DNA sequence: ATAATTATATTTGTAGGACAAATAAACAAC
DNA sequence: GTTGTTTATTTGTCCTACAAATATAATTAT
C-alpha cells in the first residue's frame, strides 16, 4: 500500500471534515449570533460519525468564538473574535523567523498608513492626552519600550479603529523581539532621532496628513534601514 | 471525584484549561518544530483529566497548525500557520459590522503604508510585469474587481513580504463586501479616478516613495471619503 | 553474521456507553 | 397568580474498546 506515492494525500481526519462541514453549514444558512444549533447527538447521527468527533470539531469552533454552549440551552451561534486564533500563535518562540521578520515590517507598514485616519478623527481631547505623554517623555534621554508603546499606542487609539489597534498590540511583542535580535547582531541605533515624538505631535496638531506621513517615515527610518539593509528577503 | 483540584475554576471548561496548559507548556519549554510531545494518555494522567478532554484541546492546537500527529510516531510540534485561525472567521456573513468596517479601513491603511518597501525592493522584472497589467487595463472604460485585485495584488507581491500579501488577500472579500454596501446605500463613485493604475505605475517606476504615498492617497480618495464621511465610528 | 521477513508493541483515530451538572419547561401547591 | 417541585434535555466529562498504522524487536533465511 504505497499511498504516499500519490503526492499530498488529501487525508483529512473525520474531525477536520466535520469542522469544515459545520462551518459551511453555519455560513451557508446565514446563522446569526444567538441562533441555536442542533444538538451534538443529532449532528453526529446526521453526519454518521461519533459524538466524539463532533465534539472535537465543535471544540475548535468554540475556540474561535464562533459558537458558545450553555448546558441545557444547547449551543448558539456567537460573534467570533477575529483574533482569537491568531493571538494564540503570535509569539516569537513559536513563529518562524520569516514570519517574524514579515510581522516586523508589517508594523512599519501600518504605522506609515494611519495618517489620514488620525487627521480625520483626532479630537482636542486626544491631542491633549497625547501632549501629556509627549511632555512626560521630554526630560528623558532615551525612551524605554514602555514609552514607545504609550506614545504609539495612543496613536493607534486615535485612529478610531479598534481592530487595527488590537492588531498592532498583538504585533508589538514580535516586533520588539525581532528588533532586539538586530541589535544583538551589531546594528547600531544610537543616533538621536531627527523626528521625535514631540515633533510628530506638533505635525499632528498643526500640520497635514501628508506632512505627518513624511515625518513618520523619518521617525521610523532607523527601523526601515534595519530591515531593508539586513534581513530583507531578497526577491527573486 | 472532584477534578477541580487543578486550579481556580474560572468557569473555563476543562478543555479550555488543558488547551492553555499545553500551549504554555510548549512555549515555556522551547519546543521547536519536529520535537515530539508526550502521548495523549500520558498527558491525560499527568493532568488528571480524561483522554477526551486532552484530545479536544489537542484538536484545537492541531487546527492552528501548532502540532501534527501521525499514527504511531506520536505528535510532533509543527510550524503554525499564522492565519489558520483568522481565515476561518474572515467572512462577511460571520463578522460583526464593526469588524468589517474596521477591516475595510485596515486595507486602506496597509495600502498607504507599503511605499517604502516597494521602492526598496522593486525589480525590473516586477516593473515589467506590472506594466503589462497596466497596459492590459488601458483600453477598459471601467475596471472590474478582478482588475483591481490583479494590479494591487501585484503590488502586494512586490513588497517582498509574503505575510503581508496573504493578509491583504484575506482582507479583500470583506473589503469588497463593505464597499458594495456603501454603494447600495447610495454612495456614488462615478467620477474618473484622477490617479489611475497607470499613473501609480509611472510614479513607482520613476518617482520617489514620498510621491508614491501621495499618489496612492489620491488614488484611494474615493474609499477614504466613503469611510470617513459615512460609517466612521465616531470617537468618544 | 547479515539481510530480509515477520511478529509485537505502541499510539492516534474513531466509536459508543455512562453519568453528573445545569436548567428550561411542565406541573403542583398555596 | 405566584411559588416551589419534578422532569426532561443537553452539554461536559469519564470510561472502555478496537482499527489502522508503523517503529522496534524477534525470527528466519542466506
Short mmCIF file of C-alpha atoms (C1' of nucleotides) in Angstrom, two decimals:
data_model
loop_
_atom_site.label_atom_id
_atom_site.label_comp_id
_atom_site.label_asym_id
_atom_site.label_seq_id
_atom_site.Cartn_x
_atom_site.Cartn_y
_atom_site.Cartn_z
CA UNK A 1 0.00 0.00 0.00
CA UNK A 2 2.13 2.84 -1.22
CA UNK A 3 -0.35 5.64 -0.71
CA UNK A 4 2.44 8.15 -0.21
CA UNK A 5 3.44 7.96 -3.86
CA UNK A 6 0.33 9.84 -4.83
CA UNK A 7 1.56 13.15 -3.57
CA UNK A 8 -0.07 15.32 -0.96
CA UNK A 9 -2.62 12.71 0.11
CA UNK A 10 -5.81 14.54 0.99
CA UNK A 11 -6.07 12.64 4.24
CA UNK A 12 -8.26 14.84 6.33
CA UNK A 13 -9.38 13.34 9.59
CA UNK A 14 -13.06 12.98 10.35
CA UNK A 15 -12.74 15.88 12.75
CA UNK A 16 -11.27 18.08 10.02
CA UNK A 17 -14.09 17.22 7.68
CA UNK A 18 -16.81 17.72 10.26
CA UNK A 19 -15.27 21.04 11.20
CA UNK A 20 -15.44 22.18 7.59
CA UNK A 21 -18.95 20.86 7.15
CA UNK A 22 -20.16 22.68 10.24
CA UNK A 23 -18.51 25.97 9.29
CA UNK A 24 -20.00 25.83 5.83
CA UNK A 25 -23.35 24.88 7.28
CA UNK A 26 -23.32 27.87 9.58
CA UNK A 27 -22.23 30.27 6.87
CA UNK A 28 -24.41 29.00 4.05
CA UNK A 29 -27.51 29.05 6.19
CA UNK A 30 -26.92 32.56 7.37
CA UNK A 31 -26.66 31.74 11.05
CA UNK A 32 -26.56 34.88 13.15
CA UNK A 33 -25.38 35.34 16.73
CA UNK A 34 -27.98 33.91 19.06
CA UNK A 35 -29.35 31.32 16.66
CA UNK A 36 -29.36 27.89 18.19
CA UNK A 37 -27.66 24.90 16.65
CA UNK A 38 -28.79 21.29 16.50
CA UNK A 39 -27.56 19.32 19.45
CA UNK A 40 -24.47 17.16 19.38
CA UNK A 41 -26.09 13.77 19.08
CA UNK A 42 -28.28 14.99 16.28
CA UNK A 43 -25.27 16.27 14.37
CA UNK A 44 -23.41 13.05 15.00
CA UNK A 45 -26.27 10.95 13.67
CA UNK A 46 -26.82 13.17 10.68
CA UNK A 47 -23.16 13.02 9.70
CA UNK A 48 -22.75 9.40 10.65
CA UNK A 49 -19.84 9.97 12.99
CA UNK A 50 -19.36 9.51 16.68
CA UNK A 51 -20.22 12.22 19.14
CA UNK A 52 -16.52 12.41 19.97
CA UNK A 53 -15.65 13.59 16.50
CA UNK A 54 -18.43 16.14 16.54
CA UNK A 55 -17.28 17.43 19.90
CA UNK A 56 -13.69 17.82 18.72
CA UNK A 57 -14.88 19.84 15.76
CA UNK A 58 -17.20 21.93 17.92
CA UNK A 59 -14.37 22.49 20.36
CA UNK A 60 -12.44 24.19 17.59
CA UNK A 61 -15.33 26.41 16.64
CA UNK A 62 -15.76 27.25 20.29
CA UNK A 63 -12.14 28.32 20.49
CA UNK A 64 -12.63 30.65 17.55
CA UNK A 65 -15.60 32.15 19.30
CA UNK A 66 -17.89 31.02 16.53
CA UNK A 67 -20.21 29.19 18.88
CA UNK A 68 -20.97 29.14 22.56
CA UNK A 69 -22.67 26.46 24.52
CA UNK A 70 -24.55 26.51 27.75
CA UNK A 71 -25.78 23.44 29.46
CA UNK A 72 -29.31 22.64 28.63
CA UNK A 73 -29.84 25.61 26.35
CA UNK A 74 -27.69 23.90 23.80
CA UNK A 75 -25.30 25.64 21.50
CA UNK A 76 -25.79 29.02 19.97
CA UNK A 77 -24.01 30.94 17.30
CA UNK A 78 -21.78 33.67 18.69
CA UNK A 79 -19.87 36.67 17.41
CA UNK A 80 -16.41 35.26 16.67
CA UNK A 81 -13.40 37.09 17.93
CA UNK A 82 -11.39 37.94 14.85
CA UNK A 83 -8.06 37.49 16.61
CA UNK A 84 -8.89 34.57 18.88
CA UNK A 85 -6.91 32.21 16.71
CA UNK A 86 -4.02 34.38 15.73
CA UNK A 87 -3.22 35.60 19.22
CA UNK A 88 -2.51 32.04 20.31
CA UNK A 89 0.35 31.62 17.91
CA UNK A 90 1.59 35.23 17.88
CA UNK A 91 4.72 34.53 19.86
CA UNK A 92 8.40 34.88 19.00
CA UNK A 93 9.16 31.46 20.42
CA UNK A 94 6.67 29.82 18.09
CA UNK A 95 6.63 31.70 14.82
CA UNK A 96 9.08 31.05 12.05
CA UNK A 97 11.84 33.54 11.58
CA UNK A 98 10.45 34.57 8.21
CA UNK A 99 7.05 35.20 9.76
CA UNK A 100 8.62 37.31 12.45
CA UNK A 101 10.54 39.47 10.01
CA UNK A 102 7.40 39.91 7.96
CA UNK A 103 5.48 41.00 11.03
CA UNK A 104 8.25 43.40 11.96
CA UNK A 105 7.78 45.03 8.60
CA UNK A 106 4.03 44.85 8.83
CA UNK A 107 4.09 47.04 11.87
CA UNK A 108 6.08 49.62 9.94
CA UNK A 109 3.63 49.45 7.07
CA UNK A 110 0.72 50.01 9.41
CA UNK A 111 2.44 52.83 11.19
CA UNK A 112 3.01 54.56 7.88
CA UNK A 113 -0.57 54.14 6.79
CA UNK A 114 -2.56 55.71 9.59
CA UNK A 115 -2.02 59.40 8.81
CA UNK A 116 -5.32 60.01 7.06
CA UNK A 117 -7.34 58.43 9.82
CA UNK A 118 -5.52 60.33 12.52
CA UNK A 119 -6.26 63.63 10.84
CA UNK A 120 -9.82 62.73 10.08
CA UNK A 121 -10.61 61.67 13.62
CA UNK A 122 -8.34 63.48 16.01
CA UNK A 123 -10.11 65.36 18.77
CA UNK A 124 -8.94 68.04 21.14
CA UNK A 125 -9.20 65.57 23.97
CA UNK A 126 -6.99 63.07 22.15
CA UNK A 127 -4.45 65.72 21.34
CA UNK A 128 -4.35 66.86 24.94
CA UNK A 129 -3.74 63.32 26.13
CA UNK A 130 -1.06 62.79 23.53
CA UNK A 131 0.60 66.04 24.54
CA UNK A 132 0.68 64.88 28.13
CA UNK A 133 2.50 61.74 27.05
CA UNK A 134 4.96 63.76 25.00
CA UNK A 135 5.66 66.16 27.84
CA UNK A 136 6.28 63.30 30.22
CA UNK A 137 8.92 61.99 27.83
CA UNK A 138 10.54 65.34 27.18
CA UNK A 139 13.01 65.13 30.04
CA UNK A 140 14.20 61.63 29.27
CA UNK A 141 17.46 60.99 27.47
CA UNK A 142 16.31 57.74 25.93
CA UNK A 143 12.90 56.17 25.63
CA UNK A 144 12.03 52.82 27.11
CA UNK A 145 9.91 50.24 25.39
CA UNK A 146 7.01 51.31 27.58
CA UNK A 147 7.43 54.91 26.45
CA UNK A 148 7.27 53.83 22.83
CA UNK A 149 4.21 51.72 23.46
CA UNK A 150 2.50 54.55 25.28
CA UNK A 151 3.01 57.09 22.52
CA UNK A 152 2.36 54.87 19.53
CA UNK A 153 -0.41 53.05 21.36
CA UNK A 154 -2.17 56.36 21.81
CA UNK A 155 -1.87 56.96 18.08
CA UNK A 156 -3.46 53.57 17.38
CA UNK A 157 -6.28 54.50 19.70
CA UNK A 158 -6.76 57.81 17.89
CA UNK A 159 -7.37 56.07 14.57
CA UNK A 160 -10.78 55.16 15.94
CA UNK A 161 -10.26 51.69 14.56
CA UNK A 162 -10.28 49.20 17.37
CA UNK A 163 -9.47 46.23 15.18
CA UNK A 164 -6.38 47.98 13.92
CA UNK A 165 -5.43 48.90 17.47
CA UNK A 166 -5.75 45.33 18.68
CA UNK A 167 -3.76 44.03 15.74
CA UNK A 168 -0.92 46.43 16.36
CA UNK A 169 -0.91 45.48 20.02
CA UNK A 170 -0.64 41.84 19.05
CA UNK A 171 2.23 42.67 16.75
CA UNK A 172 4.32 44.51 19.27
CA UNK A 173 5.99 41.65 21.14
CA UNK A 174 7.14 40.13 17.88
CA UNK A 175 8.36 43.49 16.60
CA UNK A 176 10.27 44.04 19.79
CA UNK A 177 11.84 40.61 19.66
CA UNK A 178 12.99 40.97 16.08
CA UNK A 179 14.44 44.36 16.76
CA UNK A 180 16.38 43.12 19.76
CA UNK A 181 17.79 40.45 17.51
CA UNK A 182 19.02 43.10 15.11
CA UNK A 183 20.62 44.97 17.98
CA UNK A 184 22.36 41.82 19.14
CA UNK A 185 23.71 41.38 15.65
CA UNK A 186 25.51 44.67 15.96
CA UNK A 187 23.08 47.02 14.26
CA UNK A 188 23.58 50.34 15.98
CA UNK A 189 20.86 52.81 16.72
CA UNK A 190 22.46 55.42 18.88
CA UNK A 191 21.90 58.48 16.71
CA UNK A 192 19.34 60.86 18.14
CA UNK A 193 16.12 60.58 16.20
CA UNK A 194 15.74 63.59 13.91
CA UNK A 195 11.98 63.42 14.34
CA UNK A 196 10.95 62.92 17.95
CA UNK A 197 7.57 62.09 19.42
CA UNK A 198 7.25 65.77 20.19
CA UNK A 199 7.81 66.60 16.53
CA UNK A 200 5.21 64.04 15.46
CA UNK A 201 2.76 65.52 17.88
CA UNK A 202 3.40 69.01 16.57
CA UNK A 203 2.74 67.91 13.00
CA UNK A 204 -0.35 66.01 14.04
CA UNK A 205 -1.68 69.09 15.77
CA UNK A 206 -0.89 71.77 13.24
CA UNK A 207 0.21 70.08 10.05
CA UNK A 208 -1.34 67.96 7.35
CA UNK A 209 -1.70 64.23 6.78
CA UNK A 210 0.93 64.35 4.07
CA UNK A 211 3.40 66.09 6.33
CA UNK A 212 2.67 63.57 9.03
CA UNK A 213 3.36 60.65 6.71
CA UNK A 214 6.71 62.11 5.83
CA UNK A 215 7.54 62.90 9.44
CA UNK A 216 6.60 59.39 10.49
CA UNK A 217 8.88 57.96 7.86
CA UNK A 218 11.84 59.90 9.18
CA UNK A 219 10.90 58.91 12.69
CA UNK A 220 10.89 55.24 11.70
CA UNK A 221 13.94 55.46 9.44
CA UNK A 222 16.18 53.52 11.83
CA UNK A 223 13.80 50.59 11.66
CA UNK A 224 13.40 50.85 7.93
CA UNK A 225 17.10 50.84 7.25
CA UNK A 226 17.49 47.97 9.68
CA UNK A 227 15.08 45.70 7.89
CA UNK A 228 15.85 46.86 4.38
CA UNK A 229 19.61 46.57 4.74
CA UNK A 230 19.66 43.36 6.71
CA UNK A 231 17.15 40.58 6.69
CA UNK A 232 15.07 41.66 3.74
CA UNK A 233 14.04 38.53 1.90
CA UNK A 234 15.80 39.16 -1.33
CA UNK A 235 13.18 38.95 -4.05
CA UNK A 236 13.72 36.58 -6.91
CA UNK B 1 -14.10 12.71 42.02
CA UNK B 2 -13.68 16.45 42.12
CA UNK B 3 -11.35 17.13 39.24
CA UNK B 4 -11.35 20.82 40.14
CA UNK B 5 -8.18 20.31 42.12
CA UNK B 6 -6.30 21.69 39.14
CA UNK B 7 -6.76 25.33 39.98
CA UNK B 8 -9.19 28.22 40.02
CA UNK B 9 -12.47 27.31 38.38
CA UNK B 10 -12.75 30.41 36.24
CA UNK B 11 -15.78 28.91 34.57
CA UNK B 12 -13.43 27.71 31.91
CA UNK B 13 -14.09 24.21 30.76
CA UNK B 14 -11.50 21.52 31.33
CA UNK B 15 -10.75 21.64 27.65
CA UNK B 16 -10.07 25.37 27.81
CA UNK B 17 -7.71 24.91 30.71
CA UNK B 18 -5.88 21.99 29.20
CA UNK B 19 -5.52 23.92 25.97
CA UNK B 20 -3.89 26.80 27.86
CA UNK B 21 -1.70 24.48 29.88
CA UNK B 22 -0.47 22.73 26.76
CA UNK B 23 0.25 25.94 24.89
CA UNK B 24 2.19 27.33 27.81
CA UNK B 25 4.00 24.05 28.19
CA UNK B 26 5.09 24.09 24.57
CA UNK B 27 6.17 27.72 24.68
CA UNK B 28 7.90 27.72 28.06
CA UNK B 29 9.89 24.63 27.24
CA UNK B 30 11.07 25.98 23.94
CA UNK B 31 9.55 23.29 21.78
CA UNK B 32 10.68 23.57 18.19
CA UNK B 33 9.14 22.12 15.03
CA UNK B 34 9.87 18.42 14.93
CA UNK B 35 10.12 17.92 18.68
CA UNK B 36 7.87 15.15 19.86
CA UNK B 37 5.23 15.54 22.52
CA UNK B 38 4.19 13.16 25.27
CA UNK B 39 1.39 10.90 24.17
CA UNK B 40 -2.25 11.52 24.90
CA UNK B 41 -2.73 9.09 27.74
CA UNK B 42 0.37 10.35 29.46
CA UNK B 43 -0.88 13.93 29.27
CA UNK B 44 -4.29 12.87 30.49
CA UNK B 45 -2.85 11.09 33.50
CA UNK B 46 -0.46 13.91 34.32
CA UNK B 47 -3.27 16.50 34.25
CA UNK B 48 -5.82 14.22 35.83
CA UNK B 49 -8.36 14.56 33.09
CA UNK B 50 -9.84 12.16 30.62
CA UNK B 51 -8.27 11.46 27.32
CA UNK B 52 -11.33 13.02 25.69
CA UNK B 53 -10.57 16.40 27.19
CA UNK B 54 -6.96 16.16 26.14
CA UNK B 55 -7.97 15.26 22.64
CA UNK B 56 -10.34 18.21 22.35
CA UNK B 57 -7.57 20.53 23.42
CA UNK B 58 -5.08 18.92 21.06
CA UNK B 59 -7.62 19.14 18.29
CA UNK B 60 -7.58 22.90 18.67
CA UNK B 61 -3.81 23.09 18.58
CA UNK B 62 -3.86 20.88 15.51
CA UNK B 63 -6.23 23.29 13.80
CA UNK B 64 -3.86 26.16 14.49
CA UNK B 65 -1.05 24.15 12.96
CA UNK B 66 0.81 24.12 16.24
CA UNK B 67 1.10 20.37 16.30
CA UNK B 68 0.82 17.48 13.89
CA UNK B 69 0.23 13.88 14.68
CA UNK B 70 0.94 10.73 12.80
CA UNK B 71 -0.17 7.36 13.96
CA UNK B 72 2.39 5.53 15.99
CA UNK B 73 5.01 8.24 15.69
CA UNK B 74 3.01 10.29 18.13
CA UNK B 75 2.60 14.02 18.00
CA UNK B 76 5.21 16.49 16.97
CA UNK B 77 5.48 20.23 17.20
CA UNK B 78 4.87 21.95 13.87
CA UNK B 79 5.28 25.39 12.37
CA UNK B 80 1.93 27.04 12.99
CA UNK B 81 0.22 28.83 10.19
CA UNK B 82 -0.19 32.40 11.36
CA UNK B 83 -3.51 32.83 9.60
CA UNK B 84 -5.01 29.36 10.08
CA UNK B 85 -7.37 30.65 12.72
CA UNK B 86 -8.25 34.01 11.31
CA UNK B 87 -9.06 32.80 7.83
CA UNK B 88 -11.83 30.62 9.20
CA UNK B 89 -13.79 33.56 10.51
CA UNK B 90 -12.79 36.13 7.88
CA UNK B 91 -16.13 36.20 6.17
CA UNK B 92 -18.68 38.96 5.70
CA UNK B 93 -21.51 36.67 6.73
CA UNK B 94 -19.87 35.97 10.06
CA UNK B 95 -18.02 39.06 11.20
CA UNK B 96 -19.70 41.87 13.04
CA UNK B 97 -20.41 45.01 11.11
CA UNK B 98 -17.94 46.96 13.20
CA UNK B 99 -15.24 44.42 12.48
CA UNK B 100 -15.98 44.63 8.80
CA UNK B 101 -15.75 48.39 8.71
CA UNK B 102 -12.51 48.24 10.62
CA UNK B 103 -11.10 45.75 8.16
CA UNK B 104 -12.22 47.93 5.27
CA UNK B 105 -10.16 50.72 6.75
CA UNK B 106 -7.31 48.40 7.58
CA UNK B 107 -6.87 47.62 3.94
CA UNK B 108 -6.59 51.32 3.19
CA UNK B 109 -4.04 51.73 5.97
CA UNK B 110 -1.96 48.90 4.58
CA UNK B 111 -2.19 50.18 1.05
CA UNK B 112 -0.93 53.55 2.18
CA UNK B 113 1.97 52.07 4.09
CA UNK B 114 3.78 49.98 1.51
CA UNK B 115 5.55 52.71 -0.44
CA UNK B 116 8.95 52.35 1.22
CA UNK B 117 9.04 48.62 0.72
CA UNK B 118 8.01 48.86 -2.89
CA UNK B 119 10.80 51.29 -3.66
CA UNK B 120 13.34 49.33 -1.69
CA UNK B 121 12.57 46.04 -3.37
CA UNK B 122 11.18 46.70 -6.81
CA UNK B 123 12.98 44.92 -9.60
CA UNK B 124 12.95 45.44 -13.35
CA UNK B 125 11.15 42.14 -13.74
CA UNK B 126 8.45 43.23 -11.30
CA UNK B 127 8.05 46.55 -13.04
CA UNK B 128 7.75 44.85 -16.40
CA UNK B 129 5.02 42.56 -15.11
CA UNK B 130 3.19 45.44 -13.51
CA UNK B 131 3.42 47.40 -16.74
CA UNK B 132 1.88 44.50 -18.59
CA UNK B 133 -1.06 44.56 -16.20
CA UNK B 134 -1.44 48.31 -16.62
CA UNK B 135 -1.35 48.09 -20.39
CA UNK B 136 -3.96 45.37 -20.38
CA UNK B 137 -6.26 47.69 -18.44
CA UNK B 138 -5.58 50.76 -20.52
CA UNK B 139 -8.33 50.15 -23.03
CA UNK B 140 -11.04 49.46 -20.48
CA UNK B 141 -13.59 52.06 -19.55
CA UNK B 142 -14.08 50.75 -16.02
CA UNK B 143 -12.14 48.26 -14.00
CA UNK B 144 -13.63 45.06 -12.68
CA UNK B 145 -12.95 43.66 -9.27
CA UNK B 146 -10.54 41.20 -10.86
CA UNK B 147 -8.65 44.06 -12.49
CA UNK B 148 -8.26 45.77 -9.13
CA UNK B 149 -7.09 42.56 -7.49
CA UNK B 150 -4.60 41.93 -10.25
CA UNK B 151 -2.97 45.35 -10.02
CA UNK B 152 -2.97 45.77 -6.28
CA UNK B 153 -2.15 42.11 -5.75
CA UNK B 154 0.95 42.57 -7.83
CA UNK B 155 1.92 45.48 -5.59
CA UNK B 156 1.50 43.30 -2.52
CA UNK B 157 3.73 40.73 -4.12
CA UNK B 158 6.34 43.36 -4.87
CA UNK B 159 6.67 44.28 -1.20
CA UNK B 160 8.59 41.03 -0.78
CA UNK B 161 6.57 40.40 2.35
CA UNK B 162 4.56 37.25 1.94
CA UNK B 163 2.78 37.56 5.27
CA UNK B 164 1.55 41.00 4.30
CA UNK B 165 0.48 39.69 0.93
CA UNK B 166 -1.52 36.87 2.45
CA UNK B 167 -3.13 39.19 4.95
CA UNK B 168 -4.23 41.61 2.28
CA UNK B 169 -5.62 38.74 0.25
CA UNK B 170 -7.63 37.61 3.26
CA UNK B 171 -8.93 41.12 3.70
CA UNK B 172 -10.17 41.59 0.20
CA UNK B 173 -13.54 39.78 0.31
CA UNK B 174 -14.52 41.75 3.38
CA UNK B 175 -13.34 45.00 1.83
CA UNK B 176 -15.31 44.25 -1.27
CA UNK B 177 -18.45 43.41 0.68
CA UNK B 178 -18.32 46.57 2.76
CA UNK B 179 -17.78 48.70 -0.28
CA UNK B 180 -20.71 47.14 -2.08
CA UNK B 181 -22.78 48.00 0.94
CA UNK B 182 -21.75 51.61 0.67
CA UNK B 183 -22.68 51.61 -3.00
CA UNK B 184 -26.09 50.16 -2.20
CA UNK B 185 -26.59 52.94 0.29
CA UNK B 186 -26.28 55.45 -2.49
CA UNK B 187 -22.65 56.47 -2.22
CA UNK B 188 -21.65 57.40 -5.72
CA UNK B 189 -18.28 56.70 -7.24
CA UNK B 190 -18.63 57.52 -10.87
CA UNK B 191 -16.02 60.24 -11.17
CA UNK B 192 -12.99 59.16 -13.15
CA UNK B 193 -10.11 58.49 -10.82
CA UNK B 194 -7.60 61.35 -11.02
CA UNK B 195 -4.76 58.91 -10.35
CA UNK B 196 -5.06 55.73 -12.36
CA UNK B 197 -3.16 52.49 -12.11
CA UNK B 198 -1.05 53.74 -14.98
CA UNK B 199 -0.20 56.87 -13.00
CA UNK B 200 0.75 54.80 -9.98
CA UNK B 201 2.96 52.65 -12.12
CA UNK B 202 4.66 55.67 -13.57
CA UNK B 203 5.43 57.06 -10.11
CA UNK B 204 6.61 53.69 -8.91
CA UNK B 205 8.97 53.44 -11.86
CA UNK B 206 10.41 56.93 -11.95
CA UNK B 207 9.35 58.73 -8.79
CA UNK B 208 10.07 58.53 -5.10
CA UNK B 209 8.43 56.74 -2.19
CA UNK B 210 7.01 60.02 -0.91
CA UNK B 211 5.46 60.81 -4.26
CA UNK B 212 4.03 57.32 -4.41
CA UNK B 213 2.40 57.67 -1.00
CA UNK B 214 0.72 60.87 -2.10
CA UNK B 215 -0.36 59.39 -5.41
CA UNK B 216 -1.76 56.35 -3.67
CA UNK B 217 -3.77 58.57 -1.38
CA UNK B 218 -5.37 60.35 -4.28
CA UNK B 219 -5.99 57.02 -5.96
CA UNK B 220 -7.77 55.76 -2.85
CA UNK B 221 -9.57 59.01 -2.07
CA UNK B 222 -12.99 57.67 -3.07
CA UNK B 223 -12.65 54.93 -0.49
CA UNK B 224 -11.30 57.28 2.14
CA UNK B 225 -14.12 59.75 1.78
CA UNK B 226 -16.58 56.88 1.79
CA UNK B 227 -15.47 55.53 5.13
CA UNK B 228 -14.63 58.84 6.72
CA UNK B 229 -17.89 60.52 5.78
CA UNK B 230 -20.14 57.57 6.44
CA UNK B 231 -19.65 54.76 8.85
CA UNK B 232 -16.70 56.09 10.77
CA UNK B 233 -17.17 55.07 14.37
CA UNK B 234 -17.48 58.46 15.90
CA UNK B 235 -14.86 58.67 18.63
CA UNK B 236 -15.84 59.30 22.22
"C1'" DA C 1 26.84 -12.66 10.60
"C1'" DT C 2 23.92 -10.07 7.92
"C1'" DA C 3 19.78 -9.23 5.41
"C1'" DA C 4 15.09 -9.92 4.87
"C1'" DT C 5 10.83 -11.06 6.84
"C1'" DT C 6 7.55 -11.49 10.43
"C1'" DA C 7 5.64 -10.51 14.86
"C1'" DT C 8 4.90 -7.32 18.58
"C1'" DA C 9 4.01 -3.19 20.85
"C1'" DT C 10 2.70 1.47 20.81
"C1'" DT C 11 -0.06 5.48 19.68
"C1'" DT C 12 -3.53 8.00 17.31
"C1'" DG C 13 -8.37 7.96 15.36
"C1'" DT C 14 -12.96 6.65 15.95
"C1'" DA C 15 -16.95 4.56 18.15
"C1'" DG C 16 -20.21 4.03 21.81
"C1'" DG C 17 -21.95 3.96 26.57
"C1'" DA C 18 -22.48 6.06 31.03
"C1'" DC C 19 -23.45 9.65 34.29
"C1'" DA C 20 -23.14 14.42 36.63
"C1'" DA C 21 -24.48 19.19 36.40
"C1'" DA C 22 -27.25 22.56 34.95
"C1'" DT C 23 -31.51 24.45 33.70
"C1'" DA C 24 -35.77 25.28 30.84
"C1'" DA C 25 -40.24 23.67 30.90
"C1'" DA C 26 -44.03 21.49 32.81
"C1'" DC C 27 -46.50 20.67 36.73
"C1'" DA C 28 -48.27 21.06 41.51
"C1'" DA C 29 -49.37 23.66 45.72
"C1'" DC C 30 -50.79 27.63 48.02
"C1'" DG D 1 -51.07 34.46 40.17
"C1'" DT D 2 -47.09 33.20 42.40
"C1'" DT D 3 -44.01 29.93 44.21
"C1'" DG D 4 -41.91 25.60 44.75
"C1'" DT D 5 -41.06 20.83 42.80
"C1'" DT D 6 -40.36 17.50 39.36
"C1'" DT D 7 -38.94 16.19 34.85
"C1'" DA D 8 -36.61 16.21 30.58
"C1'" DT D 9 -32.93 17.70 27.86
"C1'" DT D 10 -28.26 18.87 26.65
"C1'" DT D 11 -23.51 19.67 27.44
"C1'" DG D 12 -19.23 18.20 30.00
"C1'" DT D 13 -16.54 14.56 31.46
"C1'" DC D 14 -15.11 9.84 32.06
"C1'" DC D 15 -14.52 5.14 30.55
"C1'" DT D 16 -13.68 1.08 27.52
"C1'" DA D 17 -12.79 -0.87 23.19
"C1'" DC D 18 -10.83 -1.58 18.83
"C1'" DA D 19 -8.93 -0.46 13.99
"C1'" DA D 20 -5.03 1.42 11.49
"C1'" DA D 21 -0.51 2.40 11.15
"C1'" DT D 22 4.26 1.75 11.99
"C1'" DA D 23 8.70 1.75 14.76
"C1'" DT D 24 11.01 -1.72 17.12
"C1'" DA D 25 12.07 -6.32 18.30
"C1'" DA D 26 12.22 -11.07 17.09
"C1'" DT D 27 12.75 -14.54 13.83
"C1'" DT D 28 14.14 -16.72 9.83
"C1'" DA D 29 16.83 -17.27 5.50
"C1'" DT D 30 21.04 -16.82 3.05
#
